[in-house]
């Protein structure tokens, strides 16, 4: 591995990266637009051929970029794309980039100002489904590695570079873990770089250091064999809708802490250093609430809003139902009720133990006369980059170089992603390189990407392949 | 008023009533079957002409029975039938009989063994929609008054007899109170006899002494402006589905008492005498549970199951909904949730005060950031016949005469009915004369009436018109 270049070399390289990126900007954006025209909506079976076309388009583009090995990998669902570009430095670290080429559903009538699959550039932004989530952010790695080679004069990257771009992320990645397990040897890496997240804002470049995990369950509660008359029987038999409500109420204590015994076991506490870093961010409650489309904050006592959504585990009711929900009233004791609850998990929490804790909690709380069933979905584990991880410093350095020397701050994501499967199966740290901003409108109408930020993503990727070999991790 | 006849007169009269009823039994049942063939389903607009035909059929039959004044009364909905047969004893008490001529929906495919609107007699039972609820029980007053005249040798009843048979009971009697208020002068009575309830069982003849009232509300809870991502925002904003659950849990305390402050204000306590009467009934928990199609009992501490459903006020969740209720999971904080709650009320509770108490309770419990709306339906007041009311003794005596001198026990109904409007508007005590049994299957497929019991209802009505004038109430 090479040492960190001296300041003059660094400056020259930074200029060279930027010059190369500027030179190829137009073609890069034209290519991205071509990819965005393929409506690779994984959730809609009718778009399965488009998801495949998207994989094949990307594979061809990666070959054209120079990756010597490009493969379309089949899964039980939509295909993924794998590409590999070994370094001629045998001692170089191996890096696996993760992203996805499928997109959320989108239709003009949902409120799009233009066709979601006909990209339009307006005011320095490209509007299209997938522009930032995630095709744009996957795509910056194509020009990124070319700029890296151009600026360093290398013929191969300074890292053994691998890409895995899946096609089912927007459908919950149902086959991703199996794919990773199947190809664990090919995917082996010293670090995973996830390009499927974002930054704090256009003016506050940040690096994400973790995502929460998630475990979700559905609880069915059965009372009378059919809806019964609440006048004749109400007040004398257990009501499954009442039980559902009591379970919801029992999820939290008065401090809004999750009240399921054992829930917090092993959960990594927030240390003062990270709390200080979070406090550095220019958080404004009213604009956060506007983004959340909410009208008040409420959460675990003793933590700020950002700490609550990024670094604390939660229990959330996603759905509840039972009895009569039509217009007017109906005087019944309902036959059944259901609850859908998801738990966000932080580092140190084990979804399997959470499942057992929830099952025990439920068994202790459902009264006699009510039968229940509980089913859990496949969990996603949390992942967290330690703030002192050398590779994290490399990512921050690469971002800073792309952002003209700006101070890089750190965030987390409250959501969950399949990156944790890579962490678990490959036993590699996960890092995040993303340039999307909250206004990009992921999953919403008029999704866009800020073109200047997208090109800074290209630069950051180019720099990262030079920086990582110095990290000695 | 005449005094109670001596024993010999009574015995002769009892025989005469029975002989008259037996003599006319076949024609009576043929007539009832003809009425049951009219599908007077008030809840289904397509049956509106049938509801009208039912009213006209009944009016013609009451004229044929001998009522000198019979009128079809229009409402904003379905028509009611009013009939009046004054006594030639000017000092006779005035009695208003209440029933309804509309029926619940019924279709062969719901599980009926035969056409619900083609009555079939099998094993001493007549199967048809309305056989017991309520055409059969209204109809026993036709033969009943004729038997009364035949057995007493009178040409007019010993009471000023009025009948009001509404056509919207199975649709919640939306225009009934207005009808009663409009015709309050014509309906004025010393007592109201409701023939729309039942007895404990085939072998335990009983008289009902009250119905609970009901107040129901719908609560809408609004959180985020749309469903939001539970990973990005969950745990930091109030969740309306969670609030709905907490409201449900807060409805009751640990003793299953309603925990809304002021809820029990004024509620008539159960006295020892009535508890003793309830305890006399041959209650069997497992058969009660089978009727309730339930698998456990749960209710207010310190009361038996019958006390809970008959004589104690309750809060029941009739429906709850919010967020995602489809298959699988969806990691959202829902935009809204809703609750439907009904409160059963006992004598002494005022629905208007209950509404205020619920509104105060709600306002104190909904957290900042959640907007709510609450709407109440039109309440039904409770009604209760005091156990020492002289008219109640008359009803019990009439029933005992019909049931061969059997001891008559007392029940209540857990449900609610428009009879309370008669009590409120006419300021008259409400009494219940009904012969239906739990196995009759009200509102269910294969509704039936036990023919022997139905004819005992005829006898009881015949006796009641002789008994009531002696009651001096």
Tab-separated table of N, CA, C and O in Angstrom, chain A residues 164-271:
chain	number	residue	atom	x	y	z
A	164	UNK	N	-21.670	-5.051	-6.414
A	164	UNK	CA	-22.847	-5.931	-6.402
A	164	UNK	C	-24.073	-5.020	-6.404
A	164	UNK	O	-24.284	-4.245	-5.462
A	165	UNK	N	-24.845	-5.117	-7.498
A	165	UNK	CA	-25.994	-4.222	-7.660
A	165	UNK	C	-27.231	-5.102	-7.781
A	165	UNK	O	-27.471	-5.750	-8.798
A	166	UNK	N	-28.015	-5.137	-6.708
A	166	UNK	CA	-29.147	-6.072	-6.680
A	166	UNK	C	-30.390	-5.476	-7.345
A	166	UNK	O	-30.454	-4.267	-7.616
A	167	UNK	N	-31.362	-6.338	-7.609
A	167	UNK	CA	-32.561	-5.921	-8.328
A	167	UNK	C	-33.851	-6.050	-7.545
A	167	UNK	O	-34.943	-5.994	-8.118
A	168	UNK	N	-33.755	-6.212	-6.216
A	168	UNK	CA	-34.975	-6.412	-5.427
A	168	UNK	C	-35.000	-5.583	-4.150
A	168	UNK	O	-35.796	-5.864	-3.253
A	169	UNK	N	-34.155	-4.551	-4.079
A	169	UNK	CA	-34.088	-3.795	-2.818
A	169	UNK	C	-35.421	-3.138	-2.515
A	169	UNK	O	-35.857	-3.104	-1.360
A	170	UNK	N	-36.088	-2.636	-3.524
A	170	UNK	CA	-37.364	-1.943	-3.294
A	170	UNK	C	-38.505	-2.925	-3.016
A	170	UNK	O	-39.634	-2.512	-2.738
A	171	UNK	N	-38.202	-4.202	-3.104
A	171	UNK	CA	-39.189	-5.223	-2.731
A	171	UNK	C	-38.772	-5.948	-1.468
A	171	UNK	O	-39.255	-7.041	-1.178
A	172	UNK	N	-37.855	-5.363	-0.708
A	172	UNK	CA	-37.466	-5.967	0.559
A	172	UNK	C	-36.329	-6.970	0.432
A	172	UNK	O	-36.052	-7.720	1.377
A	173	UNK	N	-35.662	-7.010	-0.716
A	173	UNK	CA	-34.481	-7.878	-0.900
A	173	UNK	C	-34.721	-9.312	-0.442
A	173	UNK	O	-33.922	-9.876	0.308
A	174	UNK	N	-35.813	-9.919	-0.894
A	174	UNK	CA	-36.161	-11.244	-0.337
A	174	UNK	C	-35.129	-12.336	-0.641
A	174	UNK	O	-35.048	-13.310	0.102
A	175	UNK	N	-34.347	-12.181	-1.706
A	175	UNK	CA	-33.391	-13.240	-2.062
A	175	UNK	C	-31.940	-12.797	-1.903
A	175	UNK	O	-31.028	-13.486	-2.347
A	176	UNK	N	-31.755	-11.631	-1.278
A	176	UNK	CA	-30.413	-11.062	-1.258
A	176	UNK	C	-29.459	-11.855	-0.374
A	176	UNK	O	-28.328	-12.149	-0.760
A	177	UNK	N	-29.939	-12.209	0.817
A	177	UNK	CA	-29.033	-12.923	1.719
A	177	UNK	C	-28.601	-14.256	1.102
A	177	UNK	O	-27.423	-14.630	1.173
A	178	UNK	N	-29.552	-14.934	0.480
A	178	UNK	CA	-29.198	-16.213	-0.159
A	178	UNK	C	-28.178	-15.979	-1.276
A	178	UNK	O	-27.232	-16.771	-1.450
A	179	UNK	N	-28.350	-14.899	-2.003
A	179	UNK	CA	-27.408	-14.586	-3.084
A	179	UNK	C	-26.010	-14.346	-2.521
A	179	UNK	O	-25.001	-14.854	-3.044
A	180	UNK	N	-25.943	-13.591	-1.424
A	180	UNK	CA	-24.648	-13.274	-0.818
A	180	UNK	C	-24.009	-14.549	-0.268
A	180	UNK	O	-22.802	-14.782	-0.430
A	181	UNK	N	-24.833	-15.385	0.351
A	181	UNK	CA	-24.288	-16.631	0.900
A	181	UNK	C	-23.773	-17.529	-0.218
A	181	UNK	O	-22.713	-18.153	-0.112
A	182	UNK	N	-24.543	-17.559	-1.320
A	182	UNK	CA	-24.164	-18.421	-2.444
A	182	UNK	C	-22.824	-17.991	-3.041
A	182	UNK	O	-21.999	-18.812	-3.426
A	183	UNK	N	-22.621	-16.675	-3.113
A	183	UNK	CA	-21.433	-16.143	-3.772
A	183	UNK	C	-20.446	-15.544	-2.778
A	183	UNK	O	-19.661	-14.651	-3.139
A	184	UNK	N	-20.466	-16.027	-1.539
A	184	UNK	CA	-19.650	-15.399	-0.503
A	184	UNK	C	-18.164	-15.340	-0.901
A	184	UNK	O	-17.481	-14.344	-0.625
A	185	UNK	N	-17.693	-16.375	-1.568
A	185	UNK	CA	-16.270	-16.379	-1.956
A	185	UNK	C	-15.963	-15.247	-2.932
A	185	UNK	O	-14.958	-14.544	-2.788
A	186	UNK	N	-16.831	-15.102	-3.927
A	186	UNK	CA	-16.598	-14.064	-4.939
A	186	UNK	C	-16.745	-12.672	-4.334
A	186	UNK	O	-16.131	-11.714	-4.808
A	187	UNK	N	-17.587	-12.563	-3.314
A	187	UNK	CA	-17.882	-11.251	-2.748
A	187	UNK	C	-16.935	-10.857	-1.618
A	187	UNK	O	-16.974	-9.706	-1.152
A	188	UNK	N	-16.091	-11.776	-1.190
A	188	UNK	CA	-15.211	-11.518	-0.042
A	188	UNK	C	-14.524	-10.166	-0.184
A	188	UNK	O	-14.044	-9.798	-1.257
A	189	UNK	N	-14.536	-9.401	0.887
A	189	UNK	CA	-13.993	-8.040	0.823
A	189	UNK	C	-13.485	-7.628	2.191
A	189	UNK	O	-13.905	-8.164	3.215
A	190	UNK	N	-12.602	-6.634	2.194
A	190	UNK	CA	-12.124	-6.060	3.456
A	190	UNK	C	-13.074	-4.983	3.949
A	190	UNK	O	-13.088	-4.659	5.141
A	191	UNK	N	-13.805	-4.405	3.034
A	191	UNK	CA	-14.789	-3.379	3.425
A	191	UNK	C	-15.906	-3.351	2.401
A	191	UNK	O	-15.686	-3.658	1.219
A	192	UNK	N	-17.093	-3.020	2.877
A	192	UNK	CA	-18.245	-2.855	1.991
A	192	UNK	C	-18.579	-1.365	1.940
A	192	UNK	O	-18.621	-0.704	2.986
A	193	UNK	N	-18.749	-0.860	0.737
A	193	UNK	CA	-19.148	0.537	0.571
A	193	UNK	C	-20.579	0.546	0.046
A	193	UNK	O	-20.835	0.058	-1.065
A	194	UNK	N	-21.488	1.053	0.828
A	194	UNK	CA	-22.894	1.112	0.420
A	194	UNK	C	-23.175	2.485	-0.173
A	194	UNK	O	-22.973	3.507	0.498
A	195	UNK	N	-23.611	2.491	-1.416
A	195	UNK	CA	-24.002	3.763	-2.023
A	195	UNK	C	-25.517	3.743	-2.224
A	195	UNK	O	-26.018	3.577	-3.334
A	196	UNK	N	-26.202	3.888	-1.135
A	196	UNK	CA	-27.670	3.867	-1.170
A	196	UNK	C	-28.210	4.667	0.009
A	196	UNK	O	-29.243	4.336	0.571
A	197	UNK	N	-27.486	5.705	0.385
A	197	UNK	CA	-27.942	6.564	1.483
A	197	UNK	C	-27.719	8.019	1.053
A	197	UNK	O	-27.573	8.300	-0.136
A	198	UNK	N	-27.699	8.916	2.011
A	198	UNK	CA	-27.581	10.318	1.630
A	198	UNK	C	-26.825	11.128	2.645
A	198	UNK	O	-26.170	10.602	3.549
A	199	UNK	N	-26.918	12.427	2.437
A	199	UNK	CA	-26.228	13.397	3.288
A	199	UNK	C	-27.268	14.211	4.052
A	199	UNK	O	-28.454	14.205	3.758
A	200	UNK	N	-26.759	14.958	5.010
A	200	UNK	CA	-27.643	15.799	5.821
A	200	UNK	C	-28.389	16.806	4.948
A	200	UNK	O	-29.601	16.938	5.043
A	201	UNK	N	-27.634	17.523	4.097
A	201	UNK	CA	-28.270	18.525	3.236
A	201	UNK	C	-27.292	18.930	2.146
A	201	UNK	O	-26.120	18.538	2.172
A	202	UNK	N	-27.757	19.738	1.247
A	202	UNK	CA	-26.919	20.242	0.156
A	202	UNK	C	-25.679	20.968	0.690
A	202	UNK	O	-24.620	20.949	0.062
A	203	UNK	N	-25.829	21.626	1.835
A	203	UNK	CA	-24.731	22.466	2.336
A	203	UNK	C	-23.989	21.833	3.507
A	203	UNK	O	-23.033	22.419	4.006
A	204	UNK	N	-24.422	20.669	3.931
A	204	UNK	CA	-23.741	19.994	5.044
A	204	UNK	C	-23.383	18.579	4.603
A	204	UNK	O	-24.162	17.647	4.777
A	205	UNK	N	-22.200	18.435	3.987
A	205	UNK	CA	-21.822	17.089	3.532
A	205	UNK	C	-21.546	16.194	4.743
A	205	UNK	O	-20.917	16.620	5.711
A	206	UNK	N	-22.043	14.996	4.666
A	206	UNK	CA	-21.934	14.073	5.796
A	206	UNK	C	-21.664	12.664	5.291
A	206	UNK	O	-21.896	12.342	4.123
A	207	UNK	N	-21.215	11.848	6.235
A	207	UNK	CA	-21.052	10.423	5.969
A	207	UNK	C	-21.915	9.670	6.984
A	207	UNK	O	-21.847	9.954	8.181
A	208	UNK	N	-22.658	8.761	6.460
A	208	UNK	CA	-23.522	7.933	7.321
A	208	UNK	C	-22.679	6.830	7.954
A	208	UNK	O	-21.774	6.286	7.319
A	209	UNK	N	-22.962	6.529	9.208
A	209	UNK	CA	-22.151	5.520	9.889
A	209	UNK	C	-22.948	4.296	10.326
A	209	UNK	O	-22.384	3.405	10.957
A	210	UNK	N	-24.220	4.270	10.008
A	210	UNK	CA	-24.947	3.064	10.399
A	210	UNK	C	-26.408	3.112	10.008
A	210	UNK	O	-26.956	4.169	9.686
A	211	UNK	N	-27.004	1.962	10.007
A	211	UNK	CA	-28.443	1.849	9.797
A	211	UNK	C	-28.987	0.983	10.920
A	211	UNK	O	-28.307	0.094	11.431
A	212	UNK	N	-30.235	1.259	11.262
A	212	UNK	CA	-30.868	0.397	12.257
A	212	UNK	C	-31.300	-0.918	11.595
A	212	UNK	O	-31.525	-0.981	10.384
A	213	UNK	N	-31.397	-1.940	12.402
A	213	UNK	CA	-31.993	-3.181	11.917
A	213	UNK	C	-33.496	-3.114	12.096
A	213	UNK	O	-34.038	-2.145	12.650
A	214	UNK	N	-34.175	-4.134	11.621
A	214	UNK	CA	-35.620	-4.159	11.813
A	214	UNK	C	-36.099	-5.599	11.955
A	214	UNK	O	-35.605	-6.507	11.272
A	215	UNK	N	-36.984	-5.786	12.898
A	215	UNK	CA	-37.701	-7.063	13.040
A	215	UNK	C	-39.168	-6.701	13.054
A	215	UNK	O	-39.558	-5.743	13.723
A	216	UNK	N	-39.967	-7.411	12.300
A	216	UNK	CA	-41.387	-7.056	12.298
A	216	UNK	C	-42.242	-8.289	12.500
A	216	UNK	O	-41.870	-9.399	12.136
A	217	UNK	N	-43.372	-8.062	13.123
A	217	UNK	CA	-44.261	-9.172	13.403
A	217	UNK	C	-45.709	-8.786	13.161
A	217	UNK	O	-46.058	-7.607	13.108
A	218	UNK	N	-46.503	-9.815	12.988
A	218	UNK	CA	-47.938	-9.642	12.839
A	218	UNK	C	-48.598	-10.517	13.903
A	218	UNK	O	-48.250	-11.680	14.042
A	219	UNK	N	-49.499	-9.925	14.639
A	219	UNK	CA	-50.187	-10.644	15.716
A	219	UNK	C	-51.668	-10.714	15.364
A	219	UNK	O	-52.296	-9.688	15.113
A	220	UNK	N	-52.192	-11.925	15.320
A	220	UNK	CA	-53.629	-12.116	15.110
A	220	UNK	C	-54.235	-12.547	16.434
A	220	UNK	O	-53.711	-13.440	17.096
A	221	UNK	N	-55.316	-11.917	16.793
A	221	UNK	CA	-56.001	-12.218	18.047
A	221	UNK	C	-57.417	-12.677	17.729
A	221	UNK	O	-58.139	-11.996	16.994
A	222	UNK	N	-57.795	-13.817	18.280
A	222	UNK	CA	-59.106	-14.386	17.988
A	222	UNK	C	-59.926	-14.492	19.263
A	222	UNK	O	-59.483	-15.082	20.240
A	223	UNK	N	-61.127	-13.912	19.232
A	223	UNK	CA	-62.024	-13.972	20.385
A	223	UNK	C	-63.217	-14.863	20.076
A	223	UNK	O	-63.074	-16.069	19.893
A	224	UNK	N	-64.420	-14.271	20.002
A	224	UNK	CA	-65.594	-15.086	19.662
A	224	UNK	C	-65.434	-15.702	18.267
A	224	UNK	O	-64.690	-15.183	17.420
A	225	UNK	N	-66.179	-16.779	18.032
A	225	UNK	CA	-66.070	-17.448	16.733
A	225	UNK	C	-66.596	-16.578	15.596
A	225	UNK	O	-66.293	-16.811	14.432
A	226	UNK	N	-67.453	-15.626	15.940
A	226	UNK	CA	-67.913	-14.647	14.955
A	226	UNK	C	-68.177	-13.357	15.720
A	226	UNK	O	-68.155	-13.352	16.953
A	227	UNK	N	-68.392	-12.264	14.999
A	227	UNK	CA	-68.771	-11.030	15.678
A	227	UNK	C	-70.038	-11.318	16.482
A	227	UNK	O	-70.979	-11.932	15.959
A	228	UNK	N	-70.068	-10.900	17.721
A	228	UNK	CA	-71.258	-11.146	18.548
A	228	UNK	C	-71.834	-9.822	19.039
A	228	UNK	O	-71.168	-8.783	18.990
A	229	UNK	N	-73.063	-9.861	19.513
A	229	UNK	CA	-73.795	-8.655	19.893
A	229	UNK	C	-73.203	-8.069	21.169
A	229	UNK	O	-73.117	-8.748	22.190
A	230	UNK	N	-72.792	-6.813	21.096
A	230	UNK	CA	-72.137	-6.224	22.265
A	230	UNK	C	-73.140	-5.925	23.372
A	230	UNK	O	-72.759	-5.767	24.527
A	231	UNK	N	-74.422	-5.852	23.033
A	231	UNK	CA	-75.418	-5.666	24.083
A	231	UNK	C	-75.650	-6.955	24.849
A	231	UNK	O	-75.719	-6.968	26.081
A	232	UNK	N	-75.712	-8.047	24.129
A	232	UNK	CA	-76.004	-9.324	24.776
A	232	UNK	C	-74.798	-9.892	25.515
A	232	UNK	O	-74.954	-10.579	26.517
A	233	UNK	N	-73.607	-9.618	25.009
A	233	UNK	CA	-72.428	-10.303	25.545
A	233	UNK	C	-71.296	-9.367	25.985
A	233	UNK	O	-70.391	-9.776	26.688
A	234	UNK	N	-71.358	-8.121	25.524
A	234	UNK	CA	-70.268	-7.182	25.821
A	234	UNK	C	-70.110	-6.954	27.310
A	234	UNK	O	-71.090	-6.878	28.046
A	235	UNK	N	-68.875	-6.851	27.739
A	235	UNK	CA	-68.604	-6.636	29.149
A	235	UNK	C	-68.466	-7.914	29.942
A	235	UNK	O	-68.169	-7.878	31.132
A	236	UNK	N	-68.658	-9.053	29.257
A	236	UNK	CA	-68.571	-10.330	29.978
A	236	UNK	C	-67.631	-11.321	29.294
A	236	UNK	O	-67.322	-12.357	29.865
A	237	UNK	N	-67.198	-10.997	28.076
A	237	UNK	CA	-66.237	-11.865	27.379
A	237	UNK	C	-65.067	-11.000	26.913
A	237	UNK	O	-65.224	-9.804	26.680
A	238	UNK	N	-63.886	-11.590	26.779
A	238	UNK	CA	-62.748	-10.792	26.305
A	238	UNK	C	-62.942	-10.378	24.849
A	238	UNK	O	-63.433	-11.151	24.034
A	239	UNK	N	-62.558	-9.133	24.566
A	239	UNK	CA	-62.730	-8.536	23.237
A	239	UNK	C	-61.349	-8.448	22.578
A	239	UNK	O	-60.449	-7.794	23.113
A	240	UNK	N	-61.147	-9.114	21.446
A	240	UNK	CA	-59.805	-9.118	20.852
A	240	UNK	C	-59.323	-7.732	20.437
A	240	UNK	O	-58.116	-7.470	20.456
A	241	UNK	N	-60.244	-6.824	20.086
A	241	UNK	CA	-59.819	-5.462	19.743
A	241	UNK	C	-59.326	-4.724	20.986
A	241	UNK	O	-58.382	-3.928	20.919
A	242	UNK	N	-59.959	-5.003	22.097
A	242	UNK	CA	-59.495	-4.421	23.363
A	242	UNK	C	-58.119	-4.969	23.711
A	242	UNK	O	-57.220	-4.224	24.127
A	243	UNK	N	-57.950	-6.268	23.522
A	243	UNK	CA	-56.640	-6.871	23.793
A	243	UNK	C	-55.579	-6.251	22.884
A	243	UNK	O	-54.466	-5.936	23.331
A	244	UNK	N	-55.921	-6.041	21.620
A	244	UNK	CA	-54.961	-5.416	20.698
A	244	UNK	C	-54.556	-4.038	21.220
A	244	UNK	O	-53.371	-3.679	21.234
A	245	UNK	N	-55.526	-3.273	21.665
A	245	UNK	CA	-55.216	-1.944	22.198
A	245	UNK	C	-54.343	-2.019	23.439
A	245	UNK	O	-53.393	-1.245	23.593
A	246	UNK	N	-54.655	-2.968	24.298
A	246	UNK	CA	-53.851	-3.105	25.524
A	246	UNK	C	-52.421	-3.535	25.208
A	246	UNK	O	-51.476	-3.129	25.889
A	247	UNK	N	-52.263	-4.359	24.202
A	247	UNK	CA	-50.903	-4.739	23.789
A	247	UNK	C	-50.152	-3.504	23.285
A	247	UNK	O	-48.990	-3.286	23.618
A	248	UNK	N	-50.829	-2.715	22.477
A	248	UNK	CA	-50.196	-1.489	21.963
A	248	UNK	C	-49.766	-0.599	23.127
A	248	UNK	O	-48.644	-0.081	23.160
A	249	UNK	N	-50.669	-0.425	24.086
A	249	UNK	CA	-50.356	0.445	25.227
A	249	UNK	C	-49.199	-0.113	26.050
A	249	UNK	O	-48.421	0.644	26.622
A	250	UNK	N	-49.097	-1.435	26.067
A	250	UNK	CA	-48.054	-2.075	26.884
A	250	UNK	C	-46.701	-2.098	26.189
A	250	UNK	O	-45.706	-2.505	26.783
A	251	UNK	N	-46.664	-1.662	24.942
A	251	UNK	CA	-45.388	-1.667	24.209
A	251	UNK	C	-44.381	-0.686	24.820
A	251	UNK	O	-43.174	-0.888	24.691
A	252	UNK	N	-44.885	0.395	25.382
A	252	UNK	CA	-43.995	1.448	25.893
A	252	UNK	C	-44.346	1.772	27.337
A	252	UNK	O	-45.492	1.634	27.758
A	253	UNK	N	-43.333	2.257	28.064
A	253	UNK	CA	-43.621	2.767	29.395
A	253	UNK	C	-43.874	4.275	29.317
A	253	UNK	O	-43.963	4.847	28.232
A	254	UNK	N	-43.982	4.893	30.484
A	254	UNK	CA	-44.337	6.317	30.491
A	254	UNK	C	-43.241	7.204	29.922
A	254	UNK	O	-43.489	8.362	29.589
A	255	UNK	N	-42.021	6.678	29.868
A	255	UNK	CA	-40.917	7.428	29.263
A	255	UNK	C	-40.753	7.105	27.782
A	255	UNK	O	-39.737	7.442	27.183
A	256	UNK	N	-41.752	6.442	27.220
A	256	UNK	CA	-41.710	6.027	25.805
A	256	UNK	C	-40.563	5.061	25.525
A	256	UNK	O	-40.120	4.920	24.386
A	257	UNK	N	-40.088	4.421	26.573
A	257	UNK	CA	-39.129	3.333	26.364
A	257	UNK	C	-39.905	2.063	26.054
A	257	UNK	O	-41.019	1.856	26.554
A	258	UNK	N	-39.334	1.205	25.240
A	258	UNK	CA	-39.998	-0.059	24.921
A	258	UNK	C	-40.041	-0.895	26.194
A	258	UNK	O	-39.020	-1.082	26.866
A	259	UNK	N	-41.233	-1.375	26.543
A	259	UNK	CA	-41.445	-2.020	27.844
A	259	UNK	C	-41.432	-3.542	27.762
A	259	UNK	O	-41.828	-4.217	28.706
A	260	UNK	N	-40.969	-4.081	26.646
A	260	UNK	CA	-40.889	-5.540	26.534
A	260	UNK	C	-39.637	-6.012	27.275
A	260	UNK	O	-38.527	-5.571	26.953
A	261	UNK	N	-39.816	-6.861	28.271
A	261	UNK	CA	-38.644	-7.288	29.045
A	261	UNK	C	-37.548	-7.874	28.138
A	261	UNK	O	-37.834	-8.705	27.268
A	262	UNK	N	-36.339	-7.410	28.329
A	262	UNK	CA	-35.209	-7.912	27.559
A	262	UNK	C	-34.967	-7.193	26.249
A	262	UNK	O	-33.975	-7.463	25.554
A	263	UNK	N	-35.852	-6.253	25.909
A	263	UNK	CA	-35.732	-5.623	24.593
A	263	UNK	C	-34.396	-4.909	24.403
A	263	UNK	O	-33.805	-4.936	23.327
A	264	UNK	N	-33.929	-4.254	25.453
A	264	UNK	CA	-32.704	-3.453	25.309
A	264	UNK	C	-31.429	-4.258	25.547
A	264	UNK	O	-30.325	-3.700	25.482
A	265	UNK	N	-31.595	-5.564	25.823
A	265	UNK	CA	-30.409	-6.363	26.140
A	265	UNK	C	-29.372	-6.259	25.021
A	265	UNK	O	-29.668	-6.565	23.857
A	266	UNK	N	-28.168	-5.840	25.382
A	266	UNK	CA	-27.072	-5.793	24.422
A	266	UNK	C	-27.051	-4.551	23.563
A	266	UNK	O	-26.080	-4.319	22.824
A	267	UNK	N	-28.117	-3.724	23.593
A	267	UNK	CA	-28.163	-2.551	22.710
A	267	UNK	C	-26.995	-1.615	23.025
A	267	UNK	O	-26.806	-1.208	24.166
A	268	UNK	N	-26.230	-1.277	21.976
A	268	UNK	CA	-25.071	-0.407	22.169
A	268	UNK	C	-25.539	0.967	22.622
A	268	UNK	O	-26.376	1.580	21.954
A	269	UNK	N	-25.037	1.447	23.745
A	269	UNK	CA	-25.435	2.799	24.164
A	269	UNK	C	-24.788	3.852	23.271
A	269	UNK	O	-23.789	3.599	22.598
A	270	UNK	N	-25.398	4.988	23.246
A	270	UNK	CA	-24.825	6.134	22.541
A	270	UNK	C	-23.750	6.737	23.436
A	270	UNK	O	-24.046	7.133	24.566
A	271	UNK	N	-22.524	6.838	22.935
A	271	UNK	CA	-21.508	7.431	23.807
A	271	UNK	C	-21.462	8.949	23.621
A	271	UNK	O	-22.038	9.506	22.695
